Coordinates of C-alpha atoms in Angstrom, one line a residue:
Chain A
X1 CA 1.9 36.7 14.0
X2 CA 5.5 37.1 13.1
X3 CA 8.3 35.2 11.2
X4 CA 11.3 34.7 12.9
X5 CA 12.5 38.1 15.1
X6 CA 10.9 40.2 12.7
X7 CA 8.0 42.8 13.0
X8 CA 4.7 41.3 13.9
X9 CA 2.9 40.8 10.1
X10 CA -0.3 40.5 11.9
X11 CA -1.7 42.4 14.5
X12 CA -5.4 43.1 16.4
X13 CA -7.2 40.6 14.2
X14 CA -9.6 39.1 15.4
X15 CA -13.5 38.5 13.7
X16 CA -15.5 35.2 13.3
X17 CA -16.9 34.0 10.0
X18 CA -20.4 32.4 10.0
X19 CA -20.7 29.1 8.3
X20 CA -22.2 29.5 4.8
X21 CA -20.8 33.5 4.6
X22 CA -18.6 34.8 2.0
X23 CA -16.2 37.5 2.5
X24 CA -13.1 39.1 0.3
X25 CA -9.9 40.0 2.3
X26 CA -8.3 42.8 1.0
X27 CA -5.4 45.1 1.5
X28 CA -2.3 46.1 -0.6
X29 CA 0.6 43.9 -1.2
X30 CA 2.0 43.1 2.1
X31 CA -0.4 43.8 4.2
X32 CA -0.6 40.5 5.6
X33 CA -3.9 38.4 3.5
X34 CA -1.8 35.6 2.5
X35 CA -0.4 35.3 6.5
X36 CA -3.7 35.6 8.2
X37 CA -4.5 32.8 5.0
X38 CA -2.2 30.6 5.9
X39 CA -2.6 31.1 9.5
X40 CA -6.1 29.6 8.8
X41 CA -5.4 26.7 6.8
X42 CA -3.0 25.7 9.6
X43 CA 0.1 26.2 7.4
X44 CA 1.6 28.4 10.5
X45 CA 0.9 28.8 13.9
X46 CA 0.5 32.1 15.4
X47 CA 3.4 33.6 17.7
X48 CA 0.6 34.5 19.5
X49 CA -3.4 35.0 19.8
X50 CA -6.0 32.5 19.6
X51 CA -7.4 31.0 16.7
X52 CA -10.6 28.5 16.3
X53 CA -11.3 26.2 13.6
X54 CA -14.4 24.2 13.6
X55 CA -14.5 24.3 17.3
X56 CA -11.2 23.1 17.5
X57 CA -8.7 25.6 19.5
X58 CA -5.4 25.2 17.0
X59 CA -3.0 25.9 19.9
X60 CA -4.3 23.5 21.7
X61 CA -5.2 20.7 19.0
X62 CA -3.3 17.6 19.1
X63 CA -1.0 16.7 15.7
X64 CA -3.2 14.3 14.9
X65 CA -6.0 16.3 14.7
X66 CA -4.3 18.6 12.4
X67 CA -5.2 16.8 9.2
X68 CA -8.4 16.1 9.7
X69 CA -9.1 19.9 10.4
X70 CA -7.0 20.6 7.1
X71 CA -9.4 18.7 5.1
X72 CA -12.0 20.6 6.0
X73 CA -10.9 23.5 4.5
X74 CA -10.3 23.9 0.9
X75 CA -7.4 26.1 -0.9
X76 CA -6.9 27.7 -3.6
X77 CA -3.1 28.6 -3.6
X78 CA -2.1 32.1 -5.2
X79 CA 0.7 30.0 -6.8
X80 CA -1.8 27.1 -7.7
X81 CA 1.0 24.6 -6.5
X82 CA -0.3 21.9 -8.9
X83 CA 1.8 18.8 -8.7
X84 CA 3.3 18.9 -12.2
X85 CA 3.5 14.8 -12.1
X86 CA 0.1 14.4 -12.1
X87 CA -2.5 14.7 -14.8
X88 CA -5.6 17.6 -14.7
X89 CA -7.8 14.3 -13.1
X90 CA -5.3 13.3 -10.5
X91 CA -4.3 16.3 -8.5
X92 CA -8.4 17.1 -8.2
X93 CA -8.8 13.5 -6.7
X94 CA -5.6 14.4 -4.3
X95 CA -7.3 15.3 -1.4
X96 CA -9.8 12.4 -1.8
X97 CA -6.7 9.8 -2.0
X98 CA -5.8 11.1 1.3
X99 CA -8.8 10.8 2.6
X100 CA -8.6 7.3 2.1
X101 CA -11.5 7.1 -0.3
X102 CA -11.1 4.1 -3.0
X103 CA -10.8 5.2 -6.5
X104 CA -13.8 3.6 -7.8
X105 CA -15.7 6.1 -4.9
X106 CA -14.8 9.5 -6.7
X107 CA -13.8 8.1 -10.3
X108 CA -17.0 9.8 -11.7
X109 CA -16.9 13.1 -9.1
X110 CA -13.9 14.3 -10.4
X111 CA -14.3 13.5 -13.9
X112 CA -18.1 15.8 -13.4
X113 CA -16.2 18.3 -11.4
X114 CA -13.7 19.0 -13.9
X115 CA -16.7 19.2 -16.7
X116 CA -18.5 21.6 -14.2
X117 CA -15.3 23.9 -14.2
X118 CA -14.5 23.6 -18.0
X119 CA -12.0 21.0 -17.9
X120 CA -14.1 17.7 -19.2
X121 CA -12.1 18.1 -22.3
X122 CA -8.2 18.3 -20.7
X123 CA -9.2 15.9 -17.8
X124 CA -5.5 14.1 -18.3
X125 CA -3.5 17.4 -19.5
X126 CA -0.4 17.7 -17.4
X127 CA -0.3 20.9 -15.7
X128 CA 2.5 22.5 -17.6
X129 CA 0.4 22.2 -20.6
X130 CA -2.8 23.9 -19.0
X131 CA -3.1 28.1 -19.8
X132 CA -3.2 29.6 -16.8
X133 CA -7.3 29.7 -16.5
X134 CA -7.1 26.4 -17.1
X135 CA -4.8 26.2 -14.3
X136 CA -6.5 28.1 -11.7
X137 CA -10.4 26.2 -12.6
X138 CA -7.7 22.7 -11.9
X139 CA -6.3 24.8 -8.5
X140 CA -10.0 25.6 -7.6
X141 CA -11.5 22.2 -8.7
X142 CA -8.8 20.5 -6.4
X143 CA -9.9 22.5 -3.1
X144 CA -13.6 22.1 -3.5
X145 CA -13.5 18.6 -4.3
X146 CA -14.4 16.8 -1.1
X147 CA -17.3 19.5 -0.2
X148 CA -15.1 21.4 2.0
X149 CA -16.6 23.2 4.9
X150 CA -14.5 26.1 4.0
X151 CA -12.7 27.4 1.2
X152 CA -10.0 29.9 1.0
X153 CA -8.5 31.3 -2.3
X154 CA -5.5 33.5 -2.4
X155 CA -5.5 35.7 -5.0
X156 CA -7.6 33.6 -7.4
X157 CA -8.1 35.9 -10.0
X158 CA -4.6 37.4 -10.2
X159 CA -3.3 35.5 -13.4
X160 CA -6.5 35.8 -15.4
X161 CA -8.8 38.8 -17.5
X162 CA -11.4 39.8 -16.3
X163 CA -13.9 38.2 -18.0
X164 CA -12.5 34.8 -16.6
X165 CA -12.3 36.7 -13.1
X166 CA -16.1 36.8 -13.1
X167 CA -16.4 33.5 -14.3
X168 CA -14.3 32.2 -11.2
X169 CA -16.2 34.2 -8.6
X170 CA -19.8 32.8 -10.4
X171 CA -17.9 29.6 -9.6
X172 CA -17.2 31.2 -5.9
X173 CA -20.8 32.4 -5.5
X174 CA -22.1 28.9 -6.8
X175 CA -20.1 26.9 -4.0
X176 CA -21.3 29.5 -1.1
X177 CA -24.7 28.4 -2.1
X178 CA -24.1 25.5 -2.4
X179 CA -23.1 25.9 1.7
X180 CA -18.9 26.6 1.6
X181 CA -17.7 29.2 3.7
X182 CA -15.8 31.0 0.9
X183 CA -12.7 33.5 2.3
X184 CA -11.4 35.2 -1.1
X185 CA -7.7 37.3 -0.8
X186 CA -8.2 39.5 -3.5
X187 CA -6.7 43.1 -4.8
X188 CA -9.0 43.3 -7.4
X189 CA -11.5 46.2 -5.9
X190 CA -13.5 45.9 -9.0
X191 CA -14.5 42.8 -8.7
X192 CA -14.9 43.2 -5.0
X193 CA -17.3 46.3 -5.7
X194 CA -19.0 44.5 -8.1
X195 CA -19.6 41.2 -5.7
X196 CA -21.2 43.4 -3.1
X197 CA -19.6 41.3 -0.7
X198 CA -18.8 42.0 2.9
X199 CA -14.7 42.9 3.0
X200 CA -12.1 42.3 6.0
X201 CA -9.6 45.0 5.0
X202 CA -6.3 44.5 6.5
X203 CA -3.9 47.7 6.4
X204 CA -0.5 47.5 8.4
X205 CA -1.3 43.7 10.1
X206 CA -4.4 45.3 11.6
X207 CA -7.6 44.4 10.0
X208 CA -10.3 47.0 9.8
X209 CA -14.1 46.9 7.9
X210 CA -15.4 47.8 5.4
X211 CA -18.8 47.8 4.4
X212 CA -20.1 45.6 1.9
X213 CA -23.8 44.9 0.7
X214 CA -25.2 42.1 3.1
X215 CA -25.8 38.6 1.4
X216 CA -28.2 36.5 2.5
X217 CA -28.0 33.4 0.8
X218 CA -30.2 30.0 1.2
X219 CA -28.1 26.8 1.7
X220 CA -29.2 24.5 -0.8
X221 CA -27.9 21.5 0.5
X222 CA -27.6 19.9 3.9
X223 CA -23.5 19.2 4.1
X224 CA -22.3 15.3 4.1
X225 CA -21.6 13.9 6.9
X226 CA -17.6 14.6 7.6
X227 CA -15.8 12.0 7.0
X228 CA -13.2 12.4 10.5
X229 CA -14.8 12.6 13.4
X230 CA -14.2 16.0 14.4
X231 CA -16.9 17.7 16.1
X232 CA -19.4 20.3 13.8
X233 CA -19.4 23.8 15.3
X234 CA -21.7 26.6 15.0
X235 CA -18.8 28.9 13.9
X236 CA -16.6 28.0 11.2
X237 CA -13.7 29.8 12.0
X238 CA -12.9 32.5 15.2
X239 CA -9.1 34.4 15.2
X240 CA -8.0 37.0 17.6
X241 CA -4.0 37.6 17.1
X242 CA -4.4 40.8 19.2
X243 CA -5.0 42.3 22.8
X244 CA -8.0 44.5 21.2
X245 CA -10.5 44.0 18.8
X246 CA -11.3 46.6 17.0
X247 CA -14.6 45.3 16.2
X248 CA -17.4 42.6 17.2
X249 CA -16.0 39.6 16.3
X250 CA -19.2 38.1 14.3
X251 CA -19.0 39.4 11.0
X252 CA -21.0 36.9 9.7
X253 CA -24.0 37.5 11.8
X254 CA -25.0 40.5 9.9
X255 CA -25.6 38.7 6.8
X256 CA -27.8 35.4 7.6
Chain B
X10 CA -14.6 2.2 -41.3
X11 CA -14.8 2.4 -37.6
X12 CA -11.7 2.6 -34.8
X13 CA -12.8 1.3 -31.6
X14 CA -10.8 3.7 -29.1
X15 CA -10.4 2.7 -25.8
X16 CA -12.1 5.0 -22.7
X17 CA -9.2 6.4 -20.8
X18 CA -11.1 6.5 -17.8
X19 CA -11.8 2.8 -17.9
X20 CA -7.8 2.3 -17.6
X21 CA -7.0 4.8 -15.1
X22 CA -5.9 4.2 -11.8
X23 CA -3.7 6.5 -9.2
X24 CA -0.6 7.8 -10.4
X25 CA 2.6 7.5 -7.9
X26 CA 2.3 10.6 -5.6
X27 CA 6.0 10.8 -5.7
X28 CA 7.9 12.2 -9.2
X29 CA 10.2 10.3 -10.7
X30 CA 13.8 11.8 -10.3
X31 CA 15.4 9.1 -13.2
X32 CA 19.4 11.0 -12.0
X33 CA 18.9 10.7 -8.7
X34 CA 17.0 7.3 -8.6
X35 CA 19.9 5.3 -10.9
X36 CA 22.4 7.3 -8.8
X37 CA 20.7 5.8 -5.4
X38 CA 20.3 2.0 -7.4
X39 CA 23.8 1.8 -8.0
X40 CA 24.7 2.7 -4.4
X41 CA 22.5 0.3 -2.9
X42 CA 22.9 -2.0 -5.7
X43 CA 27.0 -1.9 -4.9
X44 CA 26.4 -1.9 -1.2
X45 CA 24.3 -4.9 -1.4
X46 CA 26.6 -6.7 -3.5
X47 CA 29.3 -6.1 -0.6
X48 CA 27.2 -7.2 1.9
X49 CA 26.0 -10.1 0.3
X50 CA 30.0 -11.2 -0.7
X51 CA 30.8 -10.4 3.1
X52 CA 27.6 -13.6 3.9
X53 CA 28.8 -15.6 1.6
X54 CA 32.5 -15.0 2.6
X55 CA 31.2 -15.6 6.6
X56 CA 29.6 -18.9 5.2
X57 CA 32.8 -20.2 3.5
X58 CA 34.7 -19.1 6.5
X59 CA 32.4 -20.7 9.0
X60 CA 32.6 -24.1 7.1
X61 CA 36.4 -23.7 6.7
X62 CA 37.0 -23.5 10.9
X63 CA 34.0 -26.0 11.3
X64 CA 36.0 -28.6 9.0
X65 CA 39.7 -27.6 10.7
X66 CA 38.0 -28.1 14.1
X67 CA 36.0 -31.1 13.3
X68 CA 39.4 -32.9 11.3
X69 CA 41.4 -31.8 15.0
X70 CA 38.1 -33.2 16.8
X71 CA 38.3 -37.1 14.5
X72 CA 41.9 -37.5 14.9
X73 CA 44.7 -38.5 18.1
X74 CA 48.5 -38.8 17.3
X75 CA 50.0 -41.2 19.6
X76 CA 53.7 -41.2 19.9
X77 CA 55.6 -44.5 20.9
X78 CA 58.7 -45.2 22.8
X79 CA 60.0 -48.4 21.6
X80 CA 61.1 -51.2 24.8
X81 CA 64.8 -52.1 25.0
X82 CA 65.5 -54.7 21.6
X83 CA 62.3 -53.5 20.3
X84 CA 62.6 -51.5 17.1
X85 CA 60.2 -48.2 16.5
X86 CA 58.3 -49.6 13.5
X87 CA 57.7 -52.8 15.7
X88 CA 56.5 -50.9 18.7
X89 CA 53.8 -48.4 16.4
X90 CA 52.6 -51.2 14.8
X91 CA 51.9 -53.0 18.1
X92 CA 50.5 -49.6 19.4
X93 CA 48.0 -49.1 16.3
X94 CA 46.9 -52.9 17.0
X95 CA 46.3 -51.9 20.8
X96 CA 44.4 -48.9 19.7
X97 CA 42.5 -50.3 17.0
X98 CA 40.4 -51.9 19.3
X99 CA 39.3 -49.1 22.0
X100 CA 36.2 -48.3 21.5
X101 CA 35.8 -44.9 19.7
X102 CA 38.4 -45.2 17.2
X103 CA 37.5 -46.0 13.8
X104 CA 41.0 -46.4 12.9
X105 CA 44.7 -46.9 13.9
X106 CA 47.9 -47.1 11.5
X107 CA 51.5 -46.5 12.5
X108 CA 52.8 -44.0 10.0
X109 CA 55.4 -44.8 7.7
X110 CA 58.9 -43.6 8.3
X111 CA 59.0 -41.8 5.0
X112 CA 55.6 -39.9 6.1
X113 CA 57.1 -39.3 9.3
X114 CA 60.6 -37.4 8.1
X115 CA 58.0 -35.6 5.1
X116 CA 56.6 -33.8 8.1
X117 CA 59.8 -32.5 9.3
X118 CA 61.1 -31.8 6.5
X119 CA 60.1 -28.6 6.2
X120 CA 61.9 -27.4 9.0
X121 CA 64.9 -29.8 8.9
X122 CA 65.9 -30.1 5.7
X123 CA 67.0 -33.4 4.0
X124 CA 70.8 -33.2 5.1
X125 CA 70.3 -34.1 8.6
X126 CA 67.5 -36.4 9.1
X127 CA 69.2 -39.3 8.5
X128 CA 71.1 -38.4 12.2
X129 CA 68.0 -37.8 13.9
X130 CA 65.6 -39.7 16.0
X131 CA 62.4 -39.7 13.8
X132 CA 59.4 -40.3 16.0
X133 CA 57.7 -43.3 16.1
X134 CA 54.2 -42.0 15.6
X135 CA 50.3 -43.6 15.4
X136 CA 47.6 -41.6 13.8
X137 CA 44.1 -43.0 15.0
X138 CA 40.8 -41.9 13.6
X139 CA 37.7 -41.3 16.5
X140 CA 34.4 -42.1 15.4
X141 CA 32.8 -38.8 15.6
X142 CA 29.9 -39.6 17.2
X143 CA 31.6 -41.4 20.5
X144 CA 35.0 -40.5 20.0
X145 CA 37.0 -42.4 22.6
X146 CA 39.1 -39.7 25.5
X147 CA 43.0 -39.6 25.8
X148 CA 42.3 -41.6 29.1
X149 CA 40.8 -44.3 27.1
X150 CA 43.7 -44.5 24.3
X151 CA 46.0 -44.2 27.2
X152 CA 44.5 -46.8 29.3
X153 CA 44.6 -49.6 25.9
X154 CA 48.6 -48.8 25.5
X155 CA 49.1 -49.5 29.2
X156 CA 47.1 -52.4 29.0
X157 CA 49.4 -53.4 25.8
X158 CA 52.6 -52.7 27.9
X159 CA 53.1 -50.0 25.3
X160 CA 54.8 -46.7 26.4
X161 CA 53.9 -43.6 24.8
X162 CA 52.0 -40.0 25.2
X163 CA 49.0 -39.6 23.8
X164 CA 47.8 -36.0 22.2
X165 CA 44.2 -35.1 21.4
X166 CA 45.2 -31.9 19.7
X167 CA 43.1 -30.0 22.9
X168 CA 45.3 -27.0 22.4
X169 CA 44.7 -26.3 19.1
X170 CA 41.3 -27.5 19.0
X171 CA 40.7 -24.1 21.2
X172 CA 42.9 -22.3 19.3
X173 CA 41.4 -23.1 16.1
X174 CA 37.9 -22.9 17.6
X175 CA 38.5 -19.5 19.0
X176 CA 39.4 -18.3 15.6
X177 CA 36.7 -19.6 13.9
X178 CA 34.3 -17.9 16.2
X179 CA 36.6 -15.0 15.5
X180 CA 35.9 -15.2 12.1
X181 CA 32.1 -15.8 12.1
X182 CA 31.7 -12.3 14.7
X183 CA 34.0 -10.4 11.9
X184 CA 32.1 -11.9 8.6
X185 CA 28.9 -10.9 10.8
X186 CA 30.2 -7.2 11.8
X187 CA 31.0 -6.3 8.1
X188 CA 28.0 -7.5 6.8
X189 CA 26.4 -5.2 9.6
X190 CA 28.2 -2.2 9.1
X191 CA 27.8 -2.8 5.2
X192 CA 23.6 -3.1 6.1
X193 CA 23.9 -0.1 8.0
X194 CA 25.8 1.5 5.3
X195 CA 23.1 0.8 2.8
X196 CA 20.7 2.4 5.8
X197 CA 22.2 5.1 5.8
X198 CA 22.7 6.0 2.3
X199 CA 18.9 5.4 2.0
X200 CA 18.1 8.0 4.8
X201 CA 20.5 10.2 3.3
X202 CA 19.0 10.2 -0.4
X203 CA 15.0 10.5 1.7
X204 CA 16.4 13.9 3.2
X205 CA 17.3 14.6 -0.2
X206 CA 14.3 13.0 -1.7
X207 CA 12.2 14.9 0.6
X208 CA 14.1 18.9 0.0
X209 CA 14.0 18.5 -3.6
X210 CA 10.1 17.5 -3.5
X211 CA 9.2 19.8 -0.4
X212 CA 6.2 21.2 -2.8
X213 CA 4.5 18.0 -3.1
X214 CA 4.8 17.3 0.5
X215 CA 3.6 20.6 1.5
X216 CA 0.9 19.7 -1.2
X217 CA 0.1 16.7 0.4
X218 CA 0.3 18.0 4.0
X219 CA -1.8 21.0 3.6
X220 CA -4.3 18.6 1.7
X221 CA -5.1 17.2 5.2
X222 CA -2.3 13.9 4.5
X223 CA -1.2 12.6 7.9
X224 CA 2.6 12.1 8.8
X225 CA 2.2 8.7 8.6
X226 CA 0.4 8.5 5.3
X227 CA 3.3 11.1 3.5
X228 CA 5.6 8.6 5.2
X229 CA 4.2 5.9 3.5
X230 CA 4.6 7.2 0.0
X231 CA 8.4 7.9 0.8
X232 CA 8.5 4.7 2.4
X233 CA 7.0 3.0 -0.6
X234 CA 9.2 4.7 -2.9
X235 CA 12.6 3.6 -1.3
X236 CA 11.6 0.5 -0.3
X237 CA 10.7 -0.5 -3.9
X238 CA 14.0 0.8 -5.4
X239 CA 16.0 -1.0 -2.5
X240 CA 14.2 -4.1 -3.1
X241 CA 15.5 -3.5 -6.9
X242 CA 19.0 -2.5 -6.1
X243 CA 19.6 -5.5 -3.7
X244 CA 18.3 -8.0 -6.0
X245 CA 20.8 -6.9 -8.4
X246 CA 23.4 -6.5 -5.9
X247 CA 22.6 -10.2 -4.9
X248 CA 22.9 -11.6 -8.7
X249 CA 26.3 -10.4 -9.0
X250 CA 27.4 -11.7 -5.9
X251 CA 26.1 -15.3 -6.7
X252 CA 27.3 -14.5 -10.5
X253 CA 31.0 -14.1 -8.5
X254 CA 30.6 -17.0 -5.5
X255 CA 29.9 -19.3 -8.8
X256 CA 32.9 -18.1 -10.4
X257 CA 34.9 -18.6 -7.6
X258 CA 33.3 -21.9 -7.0
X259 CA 33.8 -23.0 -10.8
X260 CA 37.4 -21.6 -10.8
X261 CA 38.6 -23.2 -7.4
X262 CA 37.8 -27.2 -8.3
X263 CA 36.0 -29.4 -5.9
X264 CA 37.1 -27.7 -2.9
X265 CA 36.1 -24.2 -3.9
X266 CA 38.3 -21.1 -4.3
X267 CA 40.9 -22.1 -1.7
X268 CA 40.2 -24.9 0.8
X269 CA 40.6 -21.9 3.1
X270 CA 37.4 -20.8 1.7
X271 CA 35.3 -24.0 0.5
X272 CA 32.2 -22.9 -1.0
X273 CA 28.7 -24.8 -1.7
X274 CA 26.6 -24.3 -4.3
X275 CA 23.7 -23.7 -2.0
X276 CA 25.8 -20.9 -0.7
X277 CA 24.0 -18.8 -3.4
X278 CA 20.5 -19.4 -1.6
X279 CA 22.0 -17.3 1.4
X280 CA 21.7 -14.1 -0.4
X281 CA 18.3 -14.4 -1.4
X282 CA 17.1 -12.1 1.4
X283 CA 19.0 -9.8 0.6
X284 CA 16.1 -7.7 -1.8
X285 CA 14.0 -8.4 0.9
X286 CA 16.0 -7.1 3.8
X287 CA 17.1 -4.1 1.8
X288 CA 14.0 -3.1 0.9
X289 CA 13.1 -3.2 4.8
X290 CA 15.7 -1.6 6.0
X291 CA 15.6 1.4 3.2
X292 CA 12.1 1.5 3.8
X293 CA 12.4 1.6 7.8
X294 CA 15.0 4.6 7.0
X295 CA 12.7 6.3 4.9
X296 CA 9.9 6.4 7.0
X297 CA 12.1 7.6 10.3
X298 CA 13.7 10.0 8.2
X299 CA 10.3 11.3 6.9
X300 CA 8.6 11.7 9.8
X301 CA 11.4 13.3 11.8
X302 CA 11.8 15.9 9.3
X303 CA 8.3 16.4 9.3
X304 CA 7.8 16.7 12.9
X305 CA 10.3 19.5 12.5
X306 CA 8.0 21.4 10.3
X307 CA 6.2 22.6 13.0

């Protein structure tokens, strides 16, 4: 992966992530998370490499198929990207607008969403008005509204103490269970250590492992029936932007 | 005491995806609004025109001059007045009269004078009126003074019936090119202020595109958007322009402005569509513009 002539950002990546695992990517500012992030959530196409959503080869998918693929995965932008127009209760139902769902459909969803992530009180606060917690419980509301199948958060706890931190990777842990595949870009090793979840470690574009305490979690739930019509795959997500791997690409077997 | 208040959520429904830009937006209105107004003055204009070359052609079309050459002892009044009594009764012709000598040198006075007319031979001339359903030919008018041992030439104004015809379909293909380059003005101003539109709210479409929103549905909201504020602009561009036709009606008399330019009042009902076809054509705009610039994205 590279932008415009310059140096590759990404380079010999390639793993597979399970459905239902739960992984942190880490590596120092730079190092290429929010790339291999956006390469995933089909902001960017890779220069070169393969890369496998759903089943789905992106390279290969037709424009049309984009969307439907995108609304499968949930994120949670390191910038939030709220739209300031919109009150706390319209940009979480968004991404259910676009799916073409009526208003009277998620009406009460979003309203018990927002309760569930403390936000039943500000549920028609404009975002400028919203503390920055508040603002990153409305970011992560948003992605997870329509169940996606997986959610990606970049940098999520970056603008908030740590005792909010820990309340947003609860709110991360609660989802996985709930059956999300959760991807979190994070820099914050402490609460990495303390999540004793498996890591994807990128240094220099490359990504390297590290070892994280296994996590075996039931899924609670069966998922909903998707609402496109794109076909369900074993593996959520496969990437390999490189000529060698440098290791098996199933990280995710290890922990089911 | 108790104050009913009202659940918010009972009242809510979808805000507009789009942000309202209030400098930009009035800034757009008045261009459309003043384009609109153009292009509904340029129809109404065509209209006027149109009906102006319709009534020269038709008034060419109802009417033959016939110009008499008296006989030997027979005086010019006599010989017109025995011409219009021929004609009178061809069948075709609603109405003969020899015209007066006084009406006669009036028409050349303009390019005589009054000095000399007095030395000249003034025409003996016959106006006849053709019914215009069946109006009778030149052969037929010709064939009653022959018949009346009347000679004289008869002239159907043919030339300038093609002259006048050729520019009144001149006039009807230039009304109709300025009101298209005025539309496709107003087009292109629209696409124009989408570009714009779109740059200075690329965060909500990347929003709205990363949320999984098809081209066409991201098109739709611009398309919504534009539409709706050209549908605005051109109905107030089309109220001035009937606020100035019925000036210029009021102001001219009964024939309108100039009888160059006769107007009706149901000329006003022609620029009704206007809000209607600016809307679609700022709306078409928007939506190519919009999905060409997102098909660039990737």
């Amino acid at each position: 992966m590279r932008y415009g002539r310059s140096s590759e950002v990404l380079k010999d990546v390639a793993f597979t992530l399970a459905p239902g695992s739960f992984h942190f990517l880490t590596g120092a500012s730079g190092a290429g998370k929010s790339s291999l992030l956006k390469l995933i959530y089909l902001a960017h196409r890779p220069s070169r490499g393969r890369i496998e959503l759903f089943g789905h080869d992106v390279e290969s998918a037709s424009r049309n198929d984009l969307p439907f693929l995108r609304r499968r995965v949930g994120v949670v932008f390191q910038e939030f990207r709220l739209l300031d127009h919109l009150s706390a209760f319209d940009n979480v139902a968004l991404p259910l607008r676009i799916a073409g769902m009526k208003p009277d459909e998620y009406r009460d969803d979003v309203a018990e969403l927002l309760t569930w992530v403390g936000l039943g009180q500000r549920l028609w606060a404009m975002p400028p008005t919203l503390s920055g917690g508040e603002k990153q419980r409305l970011a992560i509301a948003r992605a997870v509204v329509n169940r996606p199948d997986l959610l990606l958060a970049d940098e999520p706890t970056g603008n908030v103490d740590h005792e909010m931190a820990l309340r947003i990777l609860r709110l991360f842990v609660e989802l996985n269970r709930l059956g999300t595949t959760v991807l979190i870009a994070s820099h914050d090793q402490d609460l990495v250590r303390r999540s004793g979840m498996p890591v994807l470690h990128l240094y220099d574009g490359k990504l390297t492992r590290h070892s994280g305490e296994a996590r075996a979690e039931p899924r609670a739930a069966p998922r909903p029936a998707p609402r496109d019509e794109t076909p369900q795959a074993d593996e959520q997500a496969q990437f390999d932007l490189g000529d060698e791997s440098e290791f098996g690409d199933d990280f995710g077997e290890d922990e089911a | 005491m108790s104050v009913a208040t009202e659940d918010p959520m009972a009242r809510w429904k979808p805000a507009p995806l789009l942000p309202r830009d209030e400098e930009r937006e009035f800034s757009l209105h008045f261009v459309v609004a003043v384009l609109c107004f153009l292009a509904c003055l340029a129809a109404v204009a065509a209209i006027g025109a149109d009906r102006a070359a319709s009534g020269w052609a038709r008034d060419i079309r109802g009417e033959a001059t016939v110009q008499v050459r008296p006989k030997l002892g027979e005086t010019g009044s006599t010989a017109a007045a025995r011409a219009a009594e021929a004609l009178a009764g061809v069948k075709g012709v609603t109405e003969a009269a020899a015209l007066e000598k006084e009406k006669a040198e009036a028409l050349l006075k303009p390019w005589l004078g009054d000095a000399v007319l007095d030395d000249l031979p003034i025409p003996h001339l016959v106006t006849v009126r053709l019914d215009p359903k069946a109006p009778a030919t030149a052969a037929d008018l010709h064939r009653a003074l022959s018949a009346a041992g009347i000679d004289g030439d008869v002239d159907d104004h043919a030339r300038w019936l093609r002259d006048v015809e050729r520019a009144a379909g001149l006039v009807r293909w230039i009304a109709f090119g300025v009101f298209v380059v005025v539309a496709a003005a107003a087009g292109a101003v629209v696409a124009f202020a989408t570009r714009a539109g779109m740059a200075a709210q690329k965060d909500v479409v990347e929003v709205l595109h990363l949320s999984g929103a098809r081209d066409e549905f991201i098109a739709r909201v611009f398309q919504t958007r534009f539409g709706r504020l050209a549908f605005e602009a051109g109905a107030v561009g089309a109220l001035a322009a009937i606020a100035v036709a019925l000036i210029l009606k009021l102001l001219g008399g009964q024939d309108g402005f100039t009888p160059a330019l006769p107007l009706s009042w149901w000329d006003v009902t022609a620029v009704s569509p206007c809000p209607l076809i600016a809307a679609t054509v700022a709306a078409l705009a928007a939506r190519l513009t919009t999905l060409r610039l997102l098909r660039g994205w990737e």
